[in-house]
């Protein structure tokens, strides 16, 4: 199909002016030579005929020589004209080839990004003249990077060629296809304005076709596709805007879980602008040191005493104010900034917690994105060295869902951290895959029950059963259990009876700033620096009392 679509090079390719002049001169010389040949040949022929019949006239040798030279000239001009014609053909083919390469992706033989705008515009104009409309689909392959990274670029190239072939077989023949770059494709299709569901069916067919396994060598590769779709509206007056809106819809499709399609809506553009503005502010906030730790109390359920804090991330923006993590962390994870933000906050928490009572611990959350970093353990250990914070007072929390993505790498990171004396907690247990294999594969020091179960266990029997089952599992494995989401006092004896050793939640207070924590610990005499100062003061007070007694005894 693409061959049919890309036969756009004019067979009468324009030639340079020099070649036109040479061709015209050659034709003129041929005409002149032929005229000379006729004139001289006629004269010599008459003499030869007369001599043959015995008229007595001899042949003029000069005329014969002129005739022979004329024949030689004709042959020379003919050869030159033939060579020139061949040269013109070669140039014409090279020109066609150059035009083809300029607008075609060499890997898939689809149109490239440069050509798609022109071809989509032409298709739009043709469709408009026939009373029809067009839709532009932006297609992104989910999982292509994994194939490329694990099996190499050759396998990735073969996969892209197979994807292009499947698209050709799926979309209507009148469609325009293009590879826009990497694993991103564009398709412009014609449809009846009254029946946009036609485009829905094409998108569904593409998703279904591309989700089928692709065999490369001896390996079956599985990918999916996310599709963003736009159509010309009243305020969409250019192909550039049509493509941009399809790209915005593609972002929404991927945000909704991938392997699906989404039509552009006006609200998406506002949402994307907001998101881009947030991303820009996050980038500026990192060097401005605007991300700070907040601390949530962790209580020993047996004694009721404070045992430590969980560190939580907060963004204190001079423009936006205090921003909770659920607003900025997803953007930070998506853009790869979460590592810098997390390590910066952990450093601040370590420097602060170093001055607490040595029995108090801190728990820090690690993003699933950070677990993809093979150097994560070394980065955390470096923070311990730089801040002087004891490793045995640090607990790293890992969510269960993040383990599923790369268990082997997680095992390596967890092993490196535990070798340094850092404790590891499995966070939000029960909300992910709840696989016992994870508990067996990784040596967790603690299991944390998600707050969604704990906070509803009095009203929801299923939540109560889940909490009881997790607590029983922890008891069987000799792994301590922490219950999150304690918001009522009545939950405490219930959780204590189930065997939960620690608890945290808003019943004990909302997350606190560094200053609020200092005040709380000072009131409970749990600041290491304050206790040292008190001891020094006691020593200074007792010395003057004892000294005179000693002097009197000596006297």
XYZ file of C-alpha atoms in Angstrom, residues 542-555:
14
model
C 27.385 19.129 91.516
C 31.061 20.067 91.202
C 30.973 23.218 93.416
C 29.094 21.290 96.112
C 31.551 18.416 96.223
C 34.712 20.467 95.995
C 34.444 22.254 99.339
C 33.721 18.943 101.045
C 36.815 17.483 99.555
C 38.803 20.546 100.572
C 37.465 20.363 104.110
C 38.304 16.709 104.315
C 41.776 17.423 103.017
C 42.164 20.215 105.539
